[in-house]
Short mmCIF file of C-alpha atoms in Angstrom, two decimals:
data_model
loop_
_atom_site.label_atom_id
_atom_site.label_comp_id
_atom_site.label_asym_id
_atom_site.label_seq_id
_atom_site.Cartn_x
_atom_site.Cartn_y
_atom_site.Cartn_z
CA ASP A 1 43.28 15.29 -62.88
CA GLY A 2 42.63 12.68 -60.19
CA GLY A 3 40.52 13.30 -57.16
CA ILE A 4 37.17 13.20 -55.44
CA THR A 5 34.27 15.32 -56.58
CA GLN A 6 31.12 16.07 -54.64
CA SER A 7 28.02 17.75 -55.92
CA PRO A 8 26.27 19.97 -55.38
CA LYS A 9 28.31 22.37 -53.26
CA TYR A 10 25.13 23.60 -51.55
CA LEU A 11 21.84 21.74 -51.26
CA PHE A 12 18.54 22.83 -49.83
CA ARG A 13 16.03 20.38 -48.48
CA LYS A 14 12.40 20.94 -47.67
CA GLU A 15 10.76 19.24 -44.72
CA GLY A 16 9.85 15.62 -45.51
CA GLN A 17 12.00 15.47 -48.63
CA ASN A 18 14.72 12.98 -49.49
CA VAL A 19 17.85 14.39 -51.09
CA THR A 20 20.85 12.65 -52.62
CA LEU A 21 24.43 13.84 -52.40
CA SER A 22 26.84 12.74 -55.10
CA CYS A 23 30.40 11.49 -54.58
CA GLU A 24 32.64 10.36 -57.43
CA GLN A 25 36.31 9.36 -57.36
CA ASN A 26 38.73 8.57 -60.16
CA LEU A 27 41.55 7.41 -57.90
CA ASN A 28 40.68 3.73 -58.38
CA HIS A 29 40.24 3.42 -54.62
CA ASP A 30 38.33 0.42 -53.28
CA ALA A 31 36.95 1.99 -50.12
CA MET A 32 34.69 5.02 -49.82
CA TYR A 33 33.23 6.85 -46.82
CA TRP A 34 30.65 9.43 -45.85
CA TYR A 35 31.16 11.74 -42.88
CA ARG A 36 29.08 14.43 -41.33
CA GLN A 37 30.83 17.50 -39.92
CA ASP A 38 29.13 19.69 -37.34
CA PRO A 39 30.75 22.64 -35.53
CA GLY A 40 32.58 21.47 -32.42
CA GLN A 41 31.91 17.79 -33.12
CA GLY A 42 34.55 16.89 -35.65
CA LEU A 43 33.78 14.30 -38.30
CA ARG A 44 31.41 11.43 -37.62
CA LEU A 45 31.17 8.40 -39.87
CA ILE A 46 27.79 7.78 -41.50
CA TYR A 47 28.44 4.85 -43.86
CA TYR A 48 31.42 3.22 -45.51
CA SER A 49 31.99 0.76 -48.31
CA GLN A 50 35.05 -1.41 -48.72
CA ILE A 51 34.03 -2.92 -52.04
CA VAL A 52 31.40 -2.58 -54.74
CA ASN A 53 27.92 -3.80 -53.76
CA ASP A 54 28.82 -3.84 -50.07
CA PHE A 55 28.56 -1.18 -47.38
CA GLN A 56 28.37 -0.93 -43.60
CA LYS A 57 26.79 1.46 -41.14
CA GLY A 58 29.03 3.89 -39.36
CA ASP A 59 28.40 5.59 -36.05
CA ILE A 60 25.43 7.74 -37.10
CA ALA A 61 23.67 5.88 -39.95
CA GLU A 62 20.08 6.49 -38.86
CA GLY A 63 18.18 8.58 -41.39
CA TYR A 64 20.69 7.96 -44.17
CA SER A 65 21.07 5.40 -46.95
CA VAL A 66 23.78 4.63 -49.51
CA SER A 67 24.49 2.49 -52.53
CA ARG A 68 27.69 1.29 -54.14
CA GLU A 69 26.86 0.00 -57.59
CA LYS A 70 30.09 1.25 -59.14
CA LYS A 71 33.59 1.50 -57.77
CA GLU A 72 33.76 5.19 -58.63
CA SER A 73 30.49 6.28 -57.06
CA PHE A 74 29.04 6.29 -53.53
CA PRO A 75 25.91 8.45 -53.33
CA LEU A 76 24.37 9.33 -49.98
CA THR A 77 20.64 9.86 -49.54
CA VAL A 78 19.48 11.94 -46.62
CA THR A 79 15.97 10.72 -45.90
CA SER A 80 13.07 12.47 -44.23
CA ALA A 81 13.78 10.29 -41.17
CA GLN A 82 16.93 12.33 -40.50
CA LYS A 83 15.57 14.96 -38.14
CA ASN A 84 18.61 17.21 -38.04
CA PRO A 85 20.15 17.07 -41.51
CA THR A 86 21.73 20.52 -41.61
CA ALA A 87 25.46 19.86 -41.75
CA PHE A 88 28.55 19.70 -43.93
CA TYR A 89 28.89 16.30 -45.61
CA LEU A 90 32.30 14.97 -46.61
CA CYS A 91 33.07 12.02 -48.83
CA ALA A 92 36.41 10.23 -48.71
CA SER A 93 38.14 7.29 -50.34
CA SER A 94 41.13 5.08 -49.62
CA SER A 95 43.02 2.09 -50.90
CA ARG A 96 45.58 -0.37 -49.58
CA ARG A 97 47.96 0.86 -52.30
CA ALA A 98 47.78 4.35 -50.79
CA GLY A 99 48.47 3.01 -47.31
CA GLU A 100 44.82 3.21 -46.31
CA THR A 101 45.10 6.98 -46.02
CA GLN A 102 41.76 8.65 -46.60
CA TYR A 103 41.48 11.44 -49.16
CA PHE A 104 38.59 13.85 -48.97
CA GLY A 105 36.32 15.64 -51.40
CA PRO A 106 35.35 19.34 -51.13
CA GLY A 107 32.08 18.63 -49.30
CA THR A 108 28.40 19.45 -49.68
CA ARG A 109 26.63 21.82 -47.31
CA LEU A 110 23.02 20.75 -46.72
CA LEU A 111 20.53 23.28 -45.43
CA VAL A 112 16.93 22.69 -44.43
CA LEU A 113 14.34 25.23 -45.55
CA ALA B 1 34.66 2.29 -28.15
CA GLN B 2 37.71 4.13 -29.31
CA SER B 3 37.78 7.88 -28.74
CA VAL B 4 40.05 10.76 -29.66
CA SER B 5 40.43 13.89 -27.56
CA GLN B 6 41.62 17.27 -28.71
CA HIS B 7 41.55 19.43 -25.62
CA ASN B 8 42.35 22.73 -27.33
CA HIS B 9 39.20 23.85 -29.09
CA HIS B 10 40.36 27.30 -30.14
CA VAL B 11 43.94 28.54 -30.14
CA ILE B 12 45.04 32.07 -30.98
CA LEU B 13 48.72 32.74 -31.67
CA SER B 14 50.78 35.55 -33.05
CA GLU B 15 52.90 34.94 -36.12
CA ALA B 16 56.25 33.31 -35.32
CA ALA B 17 54.94 31.78 -32.10
CA SER B 18 55.44 28.06 -31.52
CA LEU B 19 52.49 25.71 -31.78
CA GLU B 20 51.59 22.51 -30.02
CA LEU B 21 48.16 20.95 -30.39
CA GLY B 22 47.27 18.03 -28.18
CA CYS B 23 45.76 14.73 -29.31
CA ASN B 24 45.07 11.76 -27.05
CA TYR B 25 43.33 8.52 -27.94
CA SER B 26 41.82 5.72 -25.91
CA TYR B 27 42.72 2.52 -27.79
CA GLY B 28 45.38 0.40 -26.09
CA GLY B 29 46.56 -1.61 -29.07
CA THR B 30 48.38 -0.79 -32.28
CA VAL B 31 47.22 2.36 -34.03
CA ASN B 32 47.74 4.40 -37.15
CA LEU B 33 47.62 8.12 -36.46
CA PHE B 34 46.80 11.08 -38.67
CA TRP B 35 46.59 14.85 -38.58
CA TYR B 36 44.35 16.53 -41.14
CA VAL B 37 43.99 20.25 -41.80
CA GLN B 38 41.04 22.16 -43.20
CA TYR B 39 41.94 25.63 -44.47
CA PRO B 40 39.04 28.07 -44.87
CA GLY B 41 37.03 27.11 -47.92
CA GLN B 42 39.29 24.19 -48.83
CA HIS B 43 39.27 20.39 -48.76
CA LEU B 44 40.25 18.48 -45.69
CA GLN B 45 43.82 17.43 -46.46
CA LEU B 46 46.41 15.19 -44.90
CA LEU B 47 49.09 16.98 -42.90
CA LEU B 48 51.05 13.94 -41.72
CA LYS B 49 50.62 10.35 -40.60
CA TYR B 50 52.27 7.73 -38.43
CA PHE B 51 52.09 4.02 -39.16
CA SER B 52 55.29 2.62 -37.64
CA GLY B 53 58.98 3.33 -37.15
CA ASP B 54 60.38 6.67 -36.01
CA PRO B 55 57.78 8.15 -33.65
CA LEU B 56 58.69 11.67 -34.77
CA VAL B 57 57.05 12.25 -38.13
CA LYS B 58 57.38 15.25 -40.38
CA GLY B 59 54.61 16.51 -42.58
CA ILE B 60 53.94 19.28 -45.03
CA LYS B 61 54.47 22.99 -44.36
CA GLY B 62 56.92 22.46 -41.51
CA PHE B 63 54.59 20.53 -39.23
CA GLU B 64 55.69 17.55 -37.19
CA ALA B 65 54.09 15.22 -34.67
CA GLU B 66 55.42 12.88 -32.02
CA PHE B 67 53.82 9.56 -31.15
CA ILE B 68 54.26 8.75 -27.46
CA LYS B 69 52.77 5.31 -26.94
CA SER B 70 52.97 5.41 -23.15
CA LYS B 71 50.92 8.59 -23.09
CA PHE B 72 48.52 7.59 -25.90
CA SER B 73 49.37 10.90 -27.51
CA PHE B 74 50.16 12.26 -30.96
CA ASN B 75 50.71 15.99 -30.51
CA LEU B 76 51.17 18.29 -33.48
CA ARG B 77 53.93 20.90 -33.42
CA LYS B 78 55.33 23.72 -35.49
CA PRO B 79 58.24 25.88 -34.32
CA SER B 80 57.01 29.11 -35.92
CA VAL B 81 53.49 29.57 -37.23
CA GLN B 82 52.48 31.77 -40.13
CA TRP B 83 49.26 33.64 -40.79
CA SER B 84 48.54 31.09 -43.54
CA ASP B 85 48.39 28.32 -40.92
CA THR B 86 45.01 29.66 -39.81
CA ALA B 87 42.78 26.59 -40.17
CA GLU B 88 41.03 23.81 -38.33
CA TYR B 89 43.15 20.81 -37.38
CA PHE B 90 41.82 17.31 -36.81
CA CYS B 91 43.53 14.35 -35.22
CA ALA B 92 42.36 10.87 -36.33
CA VAL B 93 43.12 7.35 -35.21
CA LYS B 94 42.72 3.95 -36.84
CA SER B 95 42.96 0.91 -34.60
CA ILE B 96 44.86 -2.16 -35.81
CA PRO B 97 43.30 -4.64 -36.37
CA GLY B 98 40.21 -2.80 -37.31
CA THR B 99 37.65 -2.42 -39.99
CA ALA B 100 39.30 -1.36 -43.21
CA SER B 101 40.31 2.27 -42.82
CA LYS B 102 37.68 3.24 -40.30
CA LEU B 103 38.94 6.38 -38.64
CA THR B 104 37.87 8.02 -35.41
CA PHE B 105 38.28 11.80 -35.47
CA GLY B 106 38.75 14.27 -32.69
CA THR B 107 36.50 17.30 -32.44
CA GLY B 108 39.07 19.57 -34.02
CA THR B 109 41.13 22.60 -32.96
CA ARG B 110 40.58 25.94 -34.60
CA LEU B 111 43.88 27.80 -34.94
CA GLN B 112 43.85 31.52 -35.53
CA VAL B 113 47.18 33.18 -36.30
CA THR B 114 47.30 36.93 -35.96
CA LEU B 115 49.73 39.28 -37.69
#
């Protein structure tokens, strides 16, 4: 069953703690993306990666980091430098074969304790 | 920088009413346009998309959208909504040429359909 999986569904972070959100895809897509969704603000791009071992900052990259060591995986770390991390985080992937349309995972809701 | 505007933040309709959600973008060149829908508790999923050709595109579940280049608009329509259409709808734009599939999203429109 092909698709994008994100884990965990809910994540709690303590002040000063780094947390990592997982995103895995088995669609054989080259490009992967991380978005943050806040009420009334739509989706904002955090980081994206067009190919393994390469990634670029999106519009709101401060306080976040990523890696792309494997085509299937694009984990996002929310660092302690991100002062307002409470949000819904969405991962997506795309490929030229699929017409560059982005397909989304189910999301991870991050809450700060 | 490119921007996308969805002026209707919250729309409430009765079942069988007609729907039109507005989407305007700021980029003056060639664009690819998308509407995504997020049903309560579900993934964000593609409703329809426009790349080229016929500016009237049809998507899933009876939705359609019309690209009007002169108005920089890509409004979403449905002749008769159902209770199950209750969801949040997002318009997104990709500029051509641009960076890979980098999309700019609107702020979303929450649609509530009452029985």
